[in-house]
Amino acid sequence: MKIGIANDHRGVYLKEKLMEYLEHSGHEVINYGADVTEGVDFPIFAKKLGNGVLNKEIDYGIAICGTGIGMSIALNKMKGIYCAKISNISEAVLCREHNNANVIAISADTNLELVKSMVDKFIVTSFSNVEKYAKRNDMIKEIENNG
């Protein structure tokens, strides 16, 4: 599987550890993020990751910033990107099963072992395609397209 990771200056360490883990697990990982710990503007990297998803360069995206919130907001401004800010394994599963998220956003302060577990669950979970969830996702797309 091809996975893209974007991060700001706060997420450099977690990105490096997560990339190492994912590559060791057999995934191809593309780095869309900052490699410096001096302050950078996270929307630049969020856009690169979002474009990677939209251009089908990657299957899924992972965004890391101080809280995960800023990256999530920026990514969700891009038509066709469905980013969930997650904090636990249940959210990693449900954002795929119910919302068909194609990107997750994580706080740079999250424990590495928890991040590994969340990412593992996110990338192996499929959209359930249950009628009520499909309908709700179509409603989101209608808002995205027409306001």
mmCIF file of C-alpha atoms in Angstrom:
data_model
loop_
_atom_site.group_PDB
_atom_site.id
_atom_site.type_symbol
_atom_site.label_atom_id
_atom_site.label_comp_id
_atom_site.label_asym_id
_atom_site.label_seq_id
_atom_site.Cartn_x
_atom_site.Cartn_y
_atom_site.Cartn_z
ATOM 1 C CA MET A 1 0.000 0.000 0.000
ATOM 2 C CA LYS A 2 1.169 3.554 -0.708
ATOM 3 C CA ILE A 3 0.829 5.913 2.214
ATOM 4 C CA GLY A 4 1.655 9.616 2.277
ATOM 5 C CA ILE A 5 2.662 11.500 5.395
ATOM 6 C CA ALA A 6 2.663 15.263 5.830
ATOM 7 C CA ASN A 7 3.785 17.119 8.916
ATOM 8 C CA ASP A 8 4.788 20.495 10.229
ATOM 9 C CA HIS A 9 7.818 21.257 12.388
ATOM 10 C CA ARG A 10 6.169 19.696 15.458
ATOM 11 C CA GLY A 11 5.599 16.401 13.670
ATOM 12 C CA VAL A 12 9.101 15.659 12.344
ATOM 13 C CA TYR A 13 10.026 13.100 15.012
ATOM 14 C CA LEU A 14 6.718 11.210 14.855
ATOM 15 C CA LYS A 15 6.784 11.211 11.051
ATOM 16 C CA GLU A 16 10.289 9.753 10.951
ATOM 17 C CA LYS A 17 9.400 6.978 13.408
ATOM 18 C CA LEU A 18 6.110 6.228 11.639
ATOM 19 C CA MET A 19 7.754 6.135 8.204
ATOM 20 C CA GLU A 20 10.327 3.675 9.502
ATOM 21 C CA TYR A 21 7.585 1.490 10.979
ATOM 22 C CA LEU A 22 5.424 1.543 7.839
ATOM 23 C CA GLU A 23 8.325 0.830 5.499
ATOM 24 C CA HIS A 24 9.418 -2.043 7.731
ATOM 25 C CA SER A 25 5.814 -3.326 7.500
ATOM 26 C CA GLY A 26 6.094 -3.425 3.701
ATOM 27 C CA HIS A 27 4.325 -0.206 2.754
ATOM 28 C CA GLU A 28 5.630 2.391 0.346
ATOM 29 C CA VAL A 29 5.714 5.756 2.096
ATOM 30 C CA ILE A 30 5.906 9.169 0.465
ATOM 31 C CA ASN A 31 7.103 12.093 2.565
ATOM 32 C CA TYR A 32 5.081 15.250 1.854
ATOM 33 C CA GLY A 33 6.137 16.883 5.103
ATOM 34 C CA ALA A 34 8.669 19.209 6.623
ATOM 35 C CA ASP A 35 12.061 17.813 7.579
ATOM 36 C CA VAL A 36 13.031 20.749 9.804
ATOM 37 C CA THR A 37 12.082 21.564 13.378
ATOM 38 C CA GLU A 38 12.091 25.314 12.812
ATOM 39 C CA GLY A 39 8.624 26.797 12.383
ATOM 40 C CA VAL A 40 6.845 26.105 9.076
ATOM 41 C CA ASP A 41 3.320 26.732 7.812
ATOM 42 C CA PHE A 42 1.348 23.467 7.985
ATOM 43 C CA PRO A 43 -1.187 24.333 5.211
ATOM 44 C CA ILE A 44 1.601 24.042 2.621
ATOM 45 C CA PHE A 45 2.220 20.429 3.606
ATOM 46 C CA ALA A 46 -1.462 19.609 4.040
ATOM 47 C CA LYS A 47 -2.067 20.700 0.449
ATOM 48 C CA LYS A 48 0.789 18.526 -0.836
ATOM 49 C CA LEU A 49 -0.665 15.506 0.955
ATOM 50 C CA GLY A 50 -4.187 16.228 -0.241
ATOM 51 C CA ASN A 51 -2.982 16.524 -3.813
ATOM 52 C CA GLY A 52 -1.184 13.194 -3.428
ATOM 53 C CA VAL A 53 -4.486 11.554 -2.491
ATOM 54 C CA LEU A 54 -6.461 13.328 -5.204
ATOM 55 C CA ASN A 55 -3.880 12.513 -7.893
ATOM 56 C CA LYS A 56 -3.866 8.865 -6.740
ATOM 57 C CA GLU A 57 -0.140 8.967 -5.955
ATOM 58 C CA ILE A 58 -1.042 7.393 -2.600
ATOM 59 C CA ASP A 59 -3.855 5.268 -1.218
ATOM 60 C CA TYR A 60 -4.197 7.057 2.128
ATOM 61 C CA GLY A 61 -2.748 10.054 3.899
ATOM 62 C CA ILE A 62 -1.545 10.726 7.421
ATOM 63 C CA ALA A 63 -1.190 14.308 8.628
ATOM 64 C CA ILE A 64 0.713 15.262 11.759
ATOM 65 C CA CYS A 65 0.871 18.646 13.470
ATOM 66 C CA GLY A 66 0.843 19.889 17.040
ATOM 67 C CA THR A 67 -2.784 18.944 17.642
ATOM 68 C CA GLY A 68 -3.798 17.399 14.315
ATOM 69 C CA ILE A 69 -6.609 19.927 14.161
ATOM 70 C CA GLY A 70 -4.979 22.482 11.864
ATOM 71 C CA MET A 71 -3.975 19.859 9.311
ATOM 72 C CA SER A 72 -7.477 18.375 9.443
ATOM 73 C CA ILE A 73 -9.119 21.740 8.813
ATOM 74 C CA ALA A 74 -6.796 22.533 5.899
ATOM 75 C CA LEU A 75 -7.240 19.111 4.296
ATOM 76 C CA ASN A 76 -11.019 19.203 4.611
ATOM 77 C CA LYS A 77 -11.080 22.375 2.510
ATOM 78 C CA MET A 78 -9.950 20.277 -0.470
ATOM 79 C CA LYS A 79 -12.774 18.770 -2.527
ATOM 80 C CA GLY A 80 -12.534 14.994 -2.353
ATOM 81 C CA ILE A 81 -10.487 14.859 0.826
ATOM 82 C CA TYR A 82 -12.194 13.421 3.889
ATOM 83 C CA CYS A 83 -9.860 13.849 6.820
ATOM 84 C CA ALA A 84 -10.653 12.659 10.333
ATOM 85 C CA LYS A 85 -8.730 13.977 13.317
ATOM 86 C CA ILE A 86 -8.320 10.846 15.409
ATOM 87 C CA SER A 87 -7.126 10.181 18.953
ATOM 88 C CA ASN A 88 -7.824 6.477 19.498
ATOM 89 C CA ILE A 89 -8.189 3.134 17.748
ATOM 90 C CA SER A 90 -11.987 3.220 17.700
ATOM 91 C CA GLU A 91 -11.934 6.526 15.798
ATOM 92 C CA ALA A 92 -9.375 5.083 13.359
ATOM 93 C CA VAL A 93 -11.749 2.241 12.553
ATOM 94 C CA LEU A 94 -14.996 4.213 12.515
ATOM 95 C CA CYS A 95 -13.699 7.016 10.306
ATOM 96 C CA ARG A 96 -13.118 4.369 7.604
ATOM 97 C CA GLU A 97 -16.173 2.161 8.272
ATOM 98 C CA HIS A 98 -18.705 4.974 8.574
ATOM 99 C CA ASN A 99 -17.175 8.041 6.908
ATOM 100 C CA ASN A 100 -14.869 6.556 4.275
ATOM 101 C CA ALA A 101 -12.068 8.903 5.364
ATOM 102 C CA ASN A 102 -9.036 8.914 3.086
ATOM 103 C CA VAL A 103 -6.770 10.880 5.441
ATOM 104 C CA ILE A 104 -6.250 10.894 9.187
ATOM 105 C CA ALA A 105 -4.792 13.720 11.250
ATOM 106 C CA ILE A 106 -2.898 13.010 14.450
ATOM 107 C CA SER A 107 -1.371 15.125 17.208
ATOM 108 C CA ALA A 108 2.427 15.091 17.218
ATOM 109 C CA ASP A 109 2.235 14.482 20.971
ATOM 110 C CA THR A 110 0.499 11.102 20.599
ATOM 111 C CA ASN A 111 2.306 8.026 21.915
ATOM 112 C CA LEU A 112 4.137 6.248 19.074
ATOM 113 C CA GLU A 113 2.748 2.798 19.911
ATOM 114 C CA LEU A 114 -0.801 4.171 19.869
ATOM 115 C CA VAL A 115 -0.120 5.899 16.536
ATOM 116 C CA LYS A 116 1.145 2.635 15.041
ATOM 117 C CA SER A 117 -2.021 0.842 16.201
ATOM 118 C CA MET A 118 -4.299 3.592 14.904
ATOM 119 C CA VAL A 119 -2.587 3.663 11.509
ATOM 120 C CA ASP A 120 -2.650 -0.133 11.229
ATOM 121 C CA LYS A 121 -6.398 -0.195 11.894
ATOM 122 C CA PHE A 122 -7.079 2.739 9.561
ATOM 123 C CA ILE A 123 -5.349 1.208 6.539
ATOM 124 C CA VAL A 124 -6.913 -2.262 6.871
ATOM 125 C CA THR A 125 -10.467 -1.092 7.556
ATOM 126 C CA SER A 126 -12.859 -0.825 4.626
ATOM 127 C CA PHE A 127 -15.878 1.402 4.190
ATOM 128 C CA SER A 128 -18.886 -0.601 5.365
ATOM 129 C CA ASN A 129 -21.131 0.706 2.563
ATOM 130 C CA VAL A 130 -24.116 0.259 4.872
ATOM 131 C CA GLU A 131 -27.002 2.236 3.369
ATOM 132 C CA LYS A 132 -27.260 4.789 6.188
ATOM 133 C CA TYR A 133 -23.522 5.583 6.010
ATOM 134 C CA ALA A 134 -23.483 5.736 2.213
ATOM 135 C CA LYS A 135 -26.461 8.127 2.353
ATOM 136 C CA ARG A 136 -24.740 10.361 4.901
ATOM 137 C CA ASN A 137 -21.532 10.426 2.884
ATOM 138 C CA ASP A 138 -23.554 11.389 -0.195
ATOM 139 C CA MET A 139 -25.079 14.203 1.854
ATOM 140 C CA ILE A 140 -21.580 15.413 2.750
ATOM 141 C CA LYS A 141 -20.610 15.372 -0.925
ATOM 142 C CA GLU A 142 -23.739 17.396 -1.723
ATOM 143 C CA ILE A 143 -22.659 20.035 0.799
ATOM 144 C CA GLU A 144 -19.139 19.926 -0.656
ATOM 145 C CA ASN A 145 -20.468 20.476 -4.184
ATOM 146 C CA ASN A 146 -23.317 22.910 -3.579
ATOM 147 C CA GLY A 147 -22.926 24.418 -0.114
#
